[in-house]
Coordinates of C-alpha atoms and ligand atoms in Angstrom, one line a residue:
X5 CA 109.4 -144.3 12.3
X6 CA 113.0 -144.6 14.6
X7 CA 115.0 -146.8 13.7
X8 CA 117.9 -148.1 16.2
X9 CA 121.6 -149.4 15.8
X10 CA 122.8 -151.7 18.4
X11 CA 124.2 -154.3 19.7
X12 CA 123.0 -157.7 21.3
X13 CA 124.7 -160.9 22.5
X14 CA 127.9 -159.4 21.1
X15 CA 126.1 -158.6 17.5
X16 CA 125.1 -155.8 15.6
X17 CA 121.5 -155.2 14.8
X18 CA 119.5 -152.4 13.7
X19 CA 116.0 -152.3 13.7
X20 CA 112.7 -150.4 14.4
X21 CA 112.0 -148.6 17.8
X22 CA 108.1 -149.3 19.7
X23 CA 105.7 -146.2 19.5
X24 CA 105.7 -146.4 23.5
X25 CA 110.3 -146.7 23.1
X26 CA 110.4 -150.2 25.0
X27 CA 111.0 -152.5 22.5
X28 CA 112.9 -152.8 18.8
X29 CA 112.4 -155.0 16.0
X30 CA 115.3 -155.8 14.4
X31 CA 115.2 -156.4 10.5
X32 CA 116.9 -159.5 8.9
X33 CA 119.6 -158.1 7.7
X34 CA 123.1 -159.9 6.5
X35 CA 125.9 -158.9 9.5
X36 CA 127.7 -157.1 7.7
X37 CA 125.0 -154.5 6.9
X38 CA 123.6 -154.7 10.1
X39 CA 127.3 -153.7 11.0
X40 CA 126.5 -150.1 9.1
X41 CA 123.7 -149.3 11.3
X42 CA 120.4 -147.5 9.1
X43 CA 122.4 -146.4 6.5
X44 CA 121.8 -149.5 4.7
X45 CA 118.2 -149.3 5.3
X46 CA 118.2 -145.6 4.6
X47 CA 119.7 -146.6 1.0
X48 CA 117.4 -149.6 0.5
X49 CA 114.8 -146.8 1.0
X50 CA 115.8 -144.0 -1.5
X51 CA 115.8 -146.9 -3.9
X52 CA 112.2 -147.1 -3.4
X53 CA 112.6 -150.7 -2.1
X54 CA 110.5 -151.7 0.9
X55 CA 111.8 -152.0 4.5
X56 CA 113.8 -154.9 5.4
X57 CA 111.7 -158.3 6.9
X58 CA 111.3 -157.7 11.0
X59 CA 112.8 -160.3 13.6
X60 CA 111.1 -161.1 16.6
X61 CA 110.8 -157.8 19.4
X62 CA 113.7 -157.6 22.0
X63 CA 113.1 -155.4 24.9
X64 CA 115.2 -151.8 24.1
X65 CA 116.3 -151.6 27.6
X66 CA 118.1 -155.2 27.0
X67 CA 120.3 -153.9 24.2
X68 CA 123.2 -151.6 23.8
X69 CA 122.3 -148.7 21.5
X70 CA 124.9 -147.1 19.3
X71 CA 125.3 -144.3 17.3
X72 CA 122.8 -144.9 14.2
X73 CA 125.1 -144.8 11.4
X74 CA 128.3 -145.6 13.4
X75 CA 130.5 -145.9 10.0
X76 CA 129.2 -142.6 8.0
X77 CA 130.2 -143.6 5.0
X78 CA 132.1 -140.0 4.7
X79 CA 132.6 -136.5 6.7
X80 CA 129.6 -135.7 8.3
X81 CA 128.6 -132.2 7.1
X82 CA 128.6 -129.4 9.7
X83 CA 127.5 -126.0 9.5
X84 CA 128.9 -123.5 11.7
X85 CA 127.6 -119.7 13.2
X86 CA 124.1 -120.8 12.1
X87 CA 121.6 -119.9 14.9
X88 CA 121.8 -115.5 15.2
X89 CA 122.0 -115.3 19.2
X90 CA 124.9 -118.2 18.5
X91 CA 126.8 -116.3 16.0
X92 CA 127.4 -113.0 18.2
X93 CA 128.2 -115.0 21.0
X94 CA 131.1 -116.4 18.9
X95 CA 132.2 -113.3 17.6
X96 CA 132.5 -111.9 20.7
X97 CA 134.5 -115.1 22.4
X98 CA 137.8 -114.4 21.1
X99 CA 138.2 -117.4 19.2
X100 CA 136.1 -116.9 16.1
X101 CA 139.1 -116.6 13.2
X102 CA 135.9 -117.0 10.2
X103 CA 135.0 -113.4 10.0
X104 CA 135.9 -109.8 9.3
X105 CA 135.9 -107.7 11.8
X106 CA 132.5 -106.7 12.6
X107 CA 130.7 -109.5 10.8
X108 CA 129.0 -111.3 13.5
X109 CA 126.0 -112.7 11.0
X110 CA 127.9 -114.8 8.3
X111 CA 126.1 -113.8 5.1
X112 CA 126.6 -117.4 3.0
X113 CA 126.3 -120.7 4.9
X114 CA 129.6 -121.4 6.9
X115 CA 130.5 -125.7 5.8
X116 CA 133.3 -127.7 7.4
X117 CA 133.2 -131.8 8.2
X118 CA 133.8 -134.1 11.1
X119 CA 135.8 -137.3 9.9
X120 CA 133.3 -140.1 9.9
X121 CA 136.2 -142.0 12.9
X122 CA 134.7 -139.4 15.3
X123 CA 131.4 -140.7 15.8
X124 CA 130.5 -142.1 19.0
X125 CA 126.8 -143.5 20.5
X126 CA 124.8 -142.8 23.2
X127 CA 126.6 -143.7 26.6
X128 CA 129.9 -143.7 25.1
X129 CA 132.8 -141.3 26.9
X130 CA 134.1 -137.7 25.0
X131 CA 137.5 -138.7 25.6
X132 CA 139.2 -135.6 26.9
X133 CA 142.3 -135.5 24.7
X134 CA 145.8 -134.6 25.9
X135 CA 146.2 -132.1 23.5
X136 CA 143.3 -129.6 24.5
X137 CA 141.8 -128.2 27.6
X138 CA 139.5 -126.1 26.1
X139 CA 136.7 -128.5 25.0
X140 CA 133.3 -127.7 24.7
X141 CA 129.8 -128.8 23.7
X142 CA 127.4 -127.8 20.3
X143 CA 123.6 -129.4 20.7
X144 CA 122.8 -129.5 17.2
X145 CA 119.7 -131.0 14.9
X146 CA 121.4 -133.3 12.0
X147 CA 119.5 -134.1 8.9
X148 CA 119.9 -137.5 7.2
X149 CA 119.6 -137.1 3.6
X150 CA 117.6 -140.0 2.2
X151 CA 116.9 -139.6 -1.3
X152 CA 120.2 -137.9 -3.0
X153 CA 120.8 -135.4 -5.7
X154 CA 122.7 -132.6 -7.2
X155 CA 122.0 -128.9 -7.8
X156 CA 119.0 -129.3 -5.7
X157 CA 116.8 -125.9 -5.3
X158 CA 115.6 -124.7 -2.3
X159 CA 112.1 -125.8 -3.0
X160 CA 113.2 -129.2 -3.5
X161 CA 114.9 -129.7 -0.7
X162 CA 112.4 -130.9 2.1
X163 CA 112.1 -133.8 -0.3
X164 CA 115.4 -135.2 -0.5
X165 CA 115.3 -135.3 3.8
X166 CA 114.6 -138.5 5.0
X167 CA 114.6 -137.5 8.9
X168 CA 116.6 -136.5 11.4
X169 CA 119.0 -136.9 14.4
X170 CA 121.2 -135.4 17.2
X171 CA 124.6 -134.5 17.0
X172 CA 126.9 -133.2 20.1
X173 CA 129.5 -131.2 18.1
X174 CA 132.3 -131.6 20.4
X175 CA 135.1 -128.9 19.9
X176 CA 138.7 -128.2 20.8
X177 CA 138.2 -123.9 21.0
X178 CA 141.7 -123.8 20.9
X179 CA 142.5 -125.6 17.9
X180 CA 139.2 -124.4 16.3
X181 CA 141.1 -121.0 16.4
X182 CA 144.7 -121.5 15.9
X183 CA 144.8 -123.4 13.2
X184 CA 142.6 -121.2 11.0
X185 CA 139.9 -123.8 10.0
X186 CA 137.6 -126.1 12.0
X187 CA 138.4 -129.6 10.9
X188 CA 141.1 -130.4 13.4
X189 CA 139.2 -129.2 16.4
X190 CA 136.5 -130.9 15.9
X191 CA 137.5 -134.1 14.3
X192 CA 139.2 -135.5 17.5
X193 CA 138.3 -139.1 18.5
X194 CA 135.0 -139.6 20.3
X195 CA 134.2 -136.1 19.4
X196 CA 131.1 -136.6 17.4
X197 CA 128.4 -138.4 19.7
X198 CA 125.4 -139.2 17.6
X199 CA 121.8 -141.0 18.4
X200 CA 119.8 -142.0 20.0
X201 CA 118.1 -143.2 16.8
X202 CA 116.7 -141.5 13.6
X203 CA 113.7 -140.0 13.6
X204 CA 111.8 -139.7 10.2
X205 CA 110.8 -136.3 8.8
X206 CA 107.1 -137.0 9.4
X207 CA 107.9 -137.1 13.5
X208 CA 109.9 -133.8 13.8
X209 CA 109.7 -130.6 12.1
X210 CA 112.9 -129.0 11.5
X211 CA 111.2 -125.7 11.3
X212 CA 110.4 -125.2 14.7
X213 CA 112.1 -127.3 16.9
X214 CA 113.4 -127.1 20.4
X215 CA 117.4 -127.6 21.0
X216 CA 118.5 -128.0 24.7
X217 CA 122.0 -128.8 26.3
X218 CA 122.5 -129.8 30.1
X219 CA 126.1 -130.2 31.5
X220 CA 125.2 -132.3 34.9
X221 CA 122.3 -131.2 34.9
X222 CA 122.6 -127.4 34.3
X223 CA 120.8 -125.9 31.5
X224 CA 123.7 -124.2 28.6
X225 CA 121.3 -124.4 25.8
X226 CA 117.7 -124.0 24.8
X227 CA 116.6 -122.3 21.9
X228 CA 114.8 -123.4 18.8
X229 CA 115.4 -123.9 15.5
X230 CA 113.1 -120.7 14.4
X231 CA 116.5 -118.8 15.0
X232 CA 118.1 -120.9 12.2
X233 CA 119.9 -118.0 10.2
X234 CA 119.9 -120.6 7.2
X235 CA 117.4 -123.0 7.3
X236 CA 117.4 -126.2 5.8
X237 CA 116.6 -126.1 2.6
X238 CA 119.4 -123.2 2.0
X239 CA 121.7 -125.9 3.1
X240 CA 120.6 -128.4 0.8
X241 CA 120.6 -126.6 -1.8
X242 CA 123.8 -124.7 -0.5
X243 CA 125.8 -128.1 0.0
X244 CA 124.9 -129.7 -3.3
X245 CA 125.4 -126.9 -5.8
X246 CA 128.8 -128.5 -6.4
X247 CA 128.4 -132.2 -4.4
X248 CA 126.7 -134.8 -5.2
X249 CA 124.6 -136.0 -1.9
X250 CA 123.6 -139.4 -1.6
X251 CA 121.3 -141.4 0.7
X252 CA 122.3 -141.5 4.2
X253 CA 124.2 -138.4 4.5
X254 CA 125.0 -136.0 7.9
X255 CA 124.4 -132.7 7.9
X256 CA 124.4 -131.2 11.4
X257 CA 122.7 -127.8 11.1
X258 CA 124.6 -125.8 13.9
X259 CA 124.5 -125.1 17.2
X260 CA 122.3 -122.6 19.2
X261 CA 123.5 -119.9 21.9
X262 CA 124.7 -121.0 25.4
X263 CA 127.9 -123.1 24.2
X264 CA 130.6 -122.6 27.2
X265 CA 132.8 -120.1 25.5
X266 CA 130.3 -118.0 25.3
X267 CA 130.0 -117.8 29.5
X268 CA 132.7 -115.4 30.9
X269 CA 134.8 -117.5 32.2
X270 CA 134.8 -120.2 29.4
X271 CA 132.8 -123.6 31.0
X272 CA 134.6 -125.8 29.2
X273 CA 134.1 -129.5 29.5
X274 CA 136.2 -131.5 32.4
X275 CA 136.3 -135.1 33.0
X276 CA 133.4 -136.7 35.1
X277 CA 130.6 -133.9 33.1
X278 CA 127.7 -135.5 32.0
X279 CA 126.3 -133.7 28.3
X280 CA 122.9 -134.3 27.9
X281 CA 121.5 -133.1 24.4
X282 CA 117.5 -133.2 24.0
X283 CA 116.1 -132.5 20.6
X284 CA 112.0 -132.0 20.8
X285 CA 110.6 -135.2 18.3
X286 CA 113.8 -136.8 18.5
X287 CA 114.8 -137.7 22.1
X288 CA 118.2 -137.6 24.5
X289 CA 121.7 -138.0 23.9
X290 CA 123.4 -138.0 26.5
X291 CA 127.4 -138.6 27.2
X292 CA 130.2 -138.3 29.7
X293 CA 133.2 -136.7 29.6
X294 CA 136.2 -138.9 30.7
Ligands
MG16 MG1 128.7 -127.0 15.5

């Protein structure tokens, strides 16, 4: 199943997408959880409760969709350097402060968050901020955790995934670098885009997946998730050896080779570019830069 976040005649609503992506079905939800997008429904799910009651179908192209769980209900869980062609194009940018010298292939899973403020939907601008000109783009796969757990083993993992969705890790390189740590850089308003929907885990494999990113049209990024360097259930069972995970949590799993530091000159973002993310299973994410 996808289900949508949206809004309709000035209210929220959040519902399932049509098999053929024309239409959703809201559920009959209070406002105020409809406010919160699927992580309600993602919850109500992990309890083993059954899907919310469905509305009448409204026509998808009639709506305005939004980022799926606009209001994560914490820091959205990123994982940096994870794909291998990625992680040497990095280390060899200049602006990679994580690693010894010569360490291009990190050998533990590299964590840092997003504050949960930074989430933007489909549509909405990456507001290009006065502080940085050195912004670029990261296509990544996200998993949304569905049931939750702690201490949870590899093997386990797959199990506690409830599906998926697509992340545009927007980053300040500059502030990425100078400040030592990644939460700054990539915490900046609108610099999370998120959507179009979420995808359950028995539409996309994870495994094998393709990850593309167009700016205007020009292909940056296409690779596939078979060049993880950690996989999923490492960071599952990575992430929760010391915290709790609960239903409806972000991890976004990295980003592949072909992000604009790694071109020589830097491509960096400018106002007026158009990011288009595709994730194979999921859909298109697509943004503009103002
Ligand atoms: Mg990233």
């Amino acid at each position: 199943m996808k289900i949508v976040a949206f809004r309709h005649n000035g209210q929220p609503g959040v519902g399932l997408v049509s098999a053929d992506l024309r239409a959703v079905q809201p559920f009959d939800l209070p406002a105020a959880q409809r406010e919160l997008g699927a992580l309600p429904v993602i919850e109500m799910l992990a309890r083993g409760e059954a899907l919310p009651a469905l509305l009448a179908s409204v026509d998808l192209a009639g709506v305005q969709i939004i980022a799926p769980i606009p209001k994560p209900r914490r820091n959205i869980f990123c994982v940096g350097k994870n794909y291998f062609a990625h992680a040497r194009e990095f280390a060899g940018s200049g602006f990679d402060s994580s690693a010894k010298a010569g360490e291009d292939i990190p050998p533990d899973p590299i964590y840092f968050t997003k504050v949960p403020e930074s989430v933007v939907g489909p549509g909405a601008a990456i507001e290009m901020p006065a502080a940085s000109d050195a912004i670029d783009y990261e296509a990544e796969l996200t998993v949304i955790i569905g049931r939750g757990g702690k201490g949870i083993a590899a093997k386990d993992a797959m199990a506690h995934v409830w599906g998926y969705t697509i992340i545009n890790d927007v980053t300040a390189r500059d502030w990425q670098s100078r400040h030592k740590q990644w939460l700054l850089g990539k915490s900046f308003d609108t610099f999370c885009p998120m959507g179009p929907w979420l995808v359950s885990a028995d539409e996309c494999d994870g495994t094998k997946t393709g990850v593309r990113c167009y700016v205007n049209g020009e292909e940056r990024q296409n690779a596939s998730t078979t060049d993880l360097i950690f996989g999923i259930p490492k960071l599952i069972e990575t992430l929760s050896a010391g915290i709790t995970l609960y239903p409806g949590d972000i991890i976004a799993t990295g980003t592949p080779v072909g992000v604009g530091i790694g071109f020589k000159p830097p491509k960096y973002l400018k106002s007026g570019d158009v990011v288009r993310v595709e994730i194979d299973g999921i859909g298109t994410l697509e943004n503009p830069v103002k």
